[in-house]
mmCIF file with all atom_site columns, C-alpha atoms in Angstrom:
data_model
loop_
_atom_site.group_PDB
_atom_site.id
_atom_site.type_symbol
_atom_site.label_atom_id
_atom_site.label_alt_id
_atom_site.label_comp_id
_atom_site.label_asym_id
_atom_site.label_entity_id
_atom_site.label_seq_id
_atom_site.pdbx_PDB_ins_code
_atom_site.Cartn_x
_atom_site.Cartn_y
_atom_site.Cartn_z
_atom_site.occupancy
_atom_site.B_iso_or_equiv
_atom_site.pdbx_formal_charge
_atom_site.auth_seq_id
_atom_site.auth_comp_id
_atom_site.auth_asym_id
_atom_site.auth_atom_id
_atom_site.pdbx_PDB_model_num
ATOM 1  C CA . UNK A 1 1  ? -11.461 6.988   -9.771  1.00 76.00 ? 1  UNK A CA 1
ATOM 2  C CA . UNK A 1 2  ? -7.716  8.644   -9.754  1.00 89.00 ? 2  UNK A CA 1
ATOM 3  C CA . UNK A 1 3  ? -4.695  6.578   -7.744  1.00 92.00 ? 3  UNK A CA 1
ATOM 4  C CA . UNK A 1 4  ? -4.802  9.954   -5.333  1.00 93.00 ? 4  UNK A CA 1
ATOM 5  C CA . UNK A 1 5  ? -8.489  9.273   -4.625  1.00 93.00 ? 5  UNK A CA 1
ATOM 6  C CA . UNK A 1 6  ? -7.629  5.574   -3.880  1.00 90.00 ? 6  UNK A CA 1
ATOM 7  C CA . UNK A 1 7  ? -5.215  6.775   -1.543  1.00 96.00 ? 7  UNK A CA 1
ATOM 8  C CA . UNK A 1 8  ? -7.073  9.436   -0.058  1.00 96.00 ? 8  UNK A CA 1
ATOM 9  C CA . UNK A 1 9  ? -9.920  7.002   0.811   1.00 96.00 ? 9  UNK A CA 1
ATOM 10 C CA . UNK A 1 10 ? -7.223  4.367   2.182   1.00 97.00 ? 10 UNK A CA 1
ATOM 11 C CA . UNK A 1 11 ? -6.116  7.279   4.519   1.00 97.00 ? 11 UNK A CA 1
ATOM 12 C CA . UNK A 1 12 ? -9.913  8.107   5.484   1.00 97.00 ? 12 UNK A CA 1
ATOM 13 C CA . UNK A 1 13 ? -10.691 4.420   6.254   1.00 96.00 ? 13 UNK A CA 1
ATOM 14 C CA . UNK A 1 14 ? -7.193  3.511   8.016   1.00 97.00 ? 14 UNK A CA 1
ATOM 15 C CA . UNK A 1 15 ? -5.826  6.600   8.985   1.00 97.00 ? 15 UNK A CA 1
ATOM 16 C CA . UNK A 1 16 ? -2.704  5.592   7.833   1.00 97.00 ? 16 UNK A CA 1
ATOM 17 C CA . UNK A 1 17 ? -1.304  8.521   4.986   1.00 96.00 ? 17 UNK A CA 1
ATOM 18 C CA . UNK A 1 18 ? 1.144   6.914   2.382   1.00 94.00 ? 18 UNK A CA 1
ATOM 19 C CA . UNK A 1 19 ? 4.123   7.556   4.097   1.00 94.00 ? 19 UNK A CA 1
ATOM 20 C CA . UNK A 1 20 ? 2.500   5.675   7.100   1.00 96.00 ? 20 UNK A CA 1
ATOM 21 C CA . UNK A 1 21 ? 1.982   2.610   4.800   1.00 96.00 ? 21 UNK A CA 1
ATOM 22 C CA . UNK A 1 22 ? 5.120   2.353   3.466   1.00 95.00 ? 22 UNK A CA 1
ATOM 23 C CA . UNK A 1 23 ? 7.100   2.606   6.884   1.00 96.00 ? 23 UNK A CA 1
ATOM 24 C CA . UNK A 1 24 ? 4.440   -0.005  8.399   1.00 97.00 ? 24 UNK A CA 1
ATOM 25 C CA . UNK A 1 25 ? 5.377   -2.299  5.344   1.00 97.00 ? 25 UNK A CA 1
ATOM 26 C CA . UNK A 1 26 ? 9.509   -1.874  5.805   1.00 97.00 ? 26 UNK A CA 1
ATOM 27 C CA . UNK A 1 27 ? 8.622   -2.683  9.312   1.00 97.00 ? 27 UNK A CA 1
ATOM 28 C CA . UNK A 1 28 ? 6.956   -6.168  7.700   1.00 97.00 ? 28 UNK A CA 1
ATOM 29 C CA . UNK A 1 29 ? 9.966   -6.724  5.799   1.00 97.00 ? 29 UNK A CA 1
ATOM 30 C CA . UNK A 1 30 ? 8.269   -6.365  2.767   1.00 98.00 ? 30 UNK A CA 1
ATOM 31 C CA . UNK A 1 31 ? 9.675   -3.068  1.322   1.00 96.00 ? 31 UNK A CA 1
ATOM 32 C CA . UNK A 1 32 ? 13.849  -2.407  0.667   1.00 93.00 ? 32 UNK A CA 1
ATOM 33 C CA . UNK A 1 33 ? 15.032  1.173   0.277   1.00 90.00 ? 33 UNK A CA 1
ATOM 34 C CA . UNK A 1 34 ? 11.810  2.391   0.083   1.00 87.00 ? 34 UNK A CA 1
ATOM 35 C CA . UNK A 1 35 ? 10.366  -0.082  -2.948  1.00 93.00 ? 35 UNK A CA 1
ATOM 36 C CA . UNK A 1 36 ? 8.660   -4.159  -2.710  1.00 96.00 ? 36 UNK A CA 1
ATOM 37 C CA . UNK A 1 37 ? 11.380  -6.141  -2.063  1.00 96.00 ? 37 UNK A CA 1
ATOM 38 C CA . UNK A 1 38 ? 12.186  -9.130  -4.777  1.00 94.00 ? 38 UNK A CA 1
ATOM 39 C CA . UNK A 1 39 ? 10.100  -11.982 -4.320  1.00 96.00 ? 39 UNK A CA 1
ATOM 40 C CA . UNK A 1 40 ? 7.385   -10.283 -2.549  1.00 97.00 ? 40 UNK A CA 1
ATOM 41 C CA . UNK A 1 41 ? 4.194   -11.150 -3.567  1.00 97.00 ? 41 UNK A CA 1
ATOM 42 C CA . UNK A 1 42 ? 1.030   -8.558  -4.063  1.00 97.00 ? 42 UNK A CA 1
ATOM 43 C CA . UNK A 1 43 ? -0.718  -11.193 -2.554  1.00 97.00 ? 43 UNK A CA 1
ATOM 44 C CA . UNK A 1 44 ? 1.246   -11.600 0.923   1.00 98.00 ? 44 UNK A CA 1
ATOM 45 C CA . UNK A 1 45 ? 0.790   -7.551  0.786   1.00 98.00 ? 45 UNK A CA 1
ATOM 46 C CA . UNK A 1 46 ? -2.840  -7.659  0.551   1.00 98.00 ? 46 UNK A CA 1
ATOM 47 C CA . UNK A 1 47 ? -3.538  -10.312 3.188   1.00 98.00 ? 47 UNK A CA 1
ATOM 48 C CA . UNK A 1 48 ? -1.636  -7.666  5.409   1.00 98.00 ? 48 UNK A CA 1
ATOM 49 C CA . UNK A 1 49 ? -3.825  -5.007  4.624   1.00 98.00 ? 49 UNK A CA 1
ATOM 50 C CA . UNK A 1 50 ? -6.971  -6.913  4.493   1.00 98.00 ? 50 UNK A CA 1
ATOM 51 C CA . UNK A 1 51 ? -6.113  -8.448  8.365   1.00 98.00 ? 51 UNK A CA 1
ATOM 52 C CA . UNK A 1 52 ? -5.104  -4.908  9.658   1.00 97.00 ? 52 UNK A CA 1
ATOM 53 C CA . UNK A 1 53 ? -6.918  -2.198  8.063   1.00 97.00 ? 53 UNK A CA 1
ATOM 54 C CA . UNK A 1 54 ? -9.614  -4.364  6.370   1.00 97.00 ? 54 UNK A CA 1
ATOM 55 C CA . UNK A 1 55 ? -8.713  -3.002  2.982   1.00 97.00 ? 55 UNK A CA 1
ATOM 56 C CA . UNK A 1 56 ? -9.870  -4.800  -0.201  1.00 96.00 ? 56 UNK A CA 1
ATOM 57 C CA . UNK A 1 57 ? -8.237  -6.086  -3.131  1.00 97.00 ? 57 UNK A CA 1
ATOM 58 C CA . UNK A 1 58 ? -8.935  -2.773  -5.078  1.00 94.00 ? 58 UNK A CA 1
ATOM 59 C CA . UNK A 1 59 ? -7.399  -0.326  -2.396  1.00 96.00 ? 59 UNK A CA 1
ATOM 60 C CA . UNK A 1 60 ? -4.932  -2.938  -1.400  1.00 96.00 ? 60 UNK A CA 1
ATOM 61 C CA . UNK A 1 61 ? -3.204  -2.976  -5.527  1.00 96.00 ? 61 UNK A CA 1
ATOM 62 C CA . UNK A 1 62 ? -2.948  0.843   -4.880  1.00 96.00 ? 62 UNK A CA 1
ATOM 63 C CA . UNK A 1 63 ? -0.600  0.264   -2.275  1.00 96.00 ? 63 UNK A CA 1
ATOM 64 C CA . UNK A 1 64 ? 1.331   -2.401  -4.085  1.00 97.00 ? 64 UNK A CA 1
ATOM 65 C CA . UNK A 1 65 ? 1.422   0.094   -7.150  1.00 96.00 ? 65 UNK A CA 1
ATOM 66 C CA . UNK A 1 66 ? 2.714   2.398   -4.673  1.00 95.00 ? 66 UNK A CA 1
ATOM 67 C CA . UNK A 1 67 ? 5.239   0.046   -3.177  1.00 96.00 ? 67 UNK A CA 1
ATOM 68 C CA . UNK A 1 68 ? 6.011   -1.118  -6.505  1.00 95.00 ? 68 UNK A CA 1
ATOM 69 C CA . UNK A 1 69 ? 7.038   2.482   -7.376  1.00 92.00 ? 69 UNK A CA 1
ATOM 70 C CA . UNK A 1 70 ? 4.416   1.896   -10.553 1.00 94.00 ? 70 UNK A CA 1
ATOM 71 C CA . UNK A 1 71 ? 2.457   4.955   -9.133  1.00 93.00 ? 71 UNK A CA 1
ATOM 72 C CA . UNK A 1 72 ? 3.071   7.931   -6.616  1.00 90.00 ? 72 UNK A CA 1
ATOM 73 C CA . UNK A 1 73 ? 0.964   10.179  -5.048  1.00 89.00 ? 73 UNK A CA 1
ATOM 74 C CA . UNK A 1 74 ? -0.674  12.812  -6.912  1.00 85.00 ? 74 UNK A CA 1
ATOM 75 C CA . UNK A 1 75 ? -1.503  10.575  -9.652  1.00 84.00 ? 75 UNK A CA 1
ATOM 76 C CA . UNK A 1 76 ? -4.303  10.925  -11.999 1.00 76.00 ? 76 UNK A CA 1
#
């Protein structure tokens, strides 16, 4: 599966587009000038998604890679 067909199942389950998702995480604290803040953990990021959107571990990484700034959208 592509990164943009990760994230274009994450929108269709959540509703959320990546733009969403990265605003809702700054809100969290967990993003700085648009990338993961140091010291974040993948794992504090997934819990979030898991309790709120009921994402697993698999779509969850895609939006640390994304947050990470490891992958953008459009990606093969």
């Amino acid at each position: 599966m592509s990164f943009q067909a990760y994230l274009d199942n994450i929108q269709s389950k959540t509703g959320k587009t990546p733009d969403q998702l990265r605003a809702l995480a700054a809100d969290k604290g967990f993003t700085e000038a648009g990338v993961l803040r140091k010291g974040v953990k993948a794992g504090e990021v997934l819990a979030w998604l898991e309790q709120d959107f009921g994402l697993g571990r698999g779509h969850g990484m895609a939006i640390v890679a994304l947050l990470r700034g490891m992958k953008t959208e459009g990606d093969a």
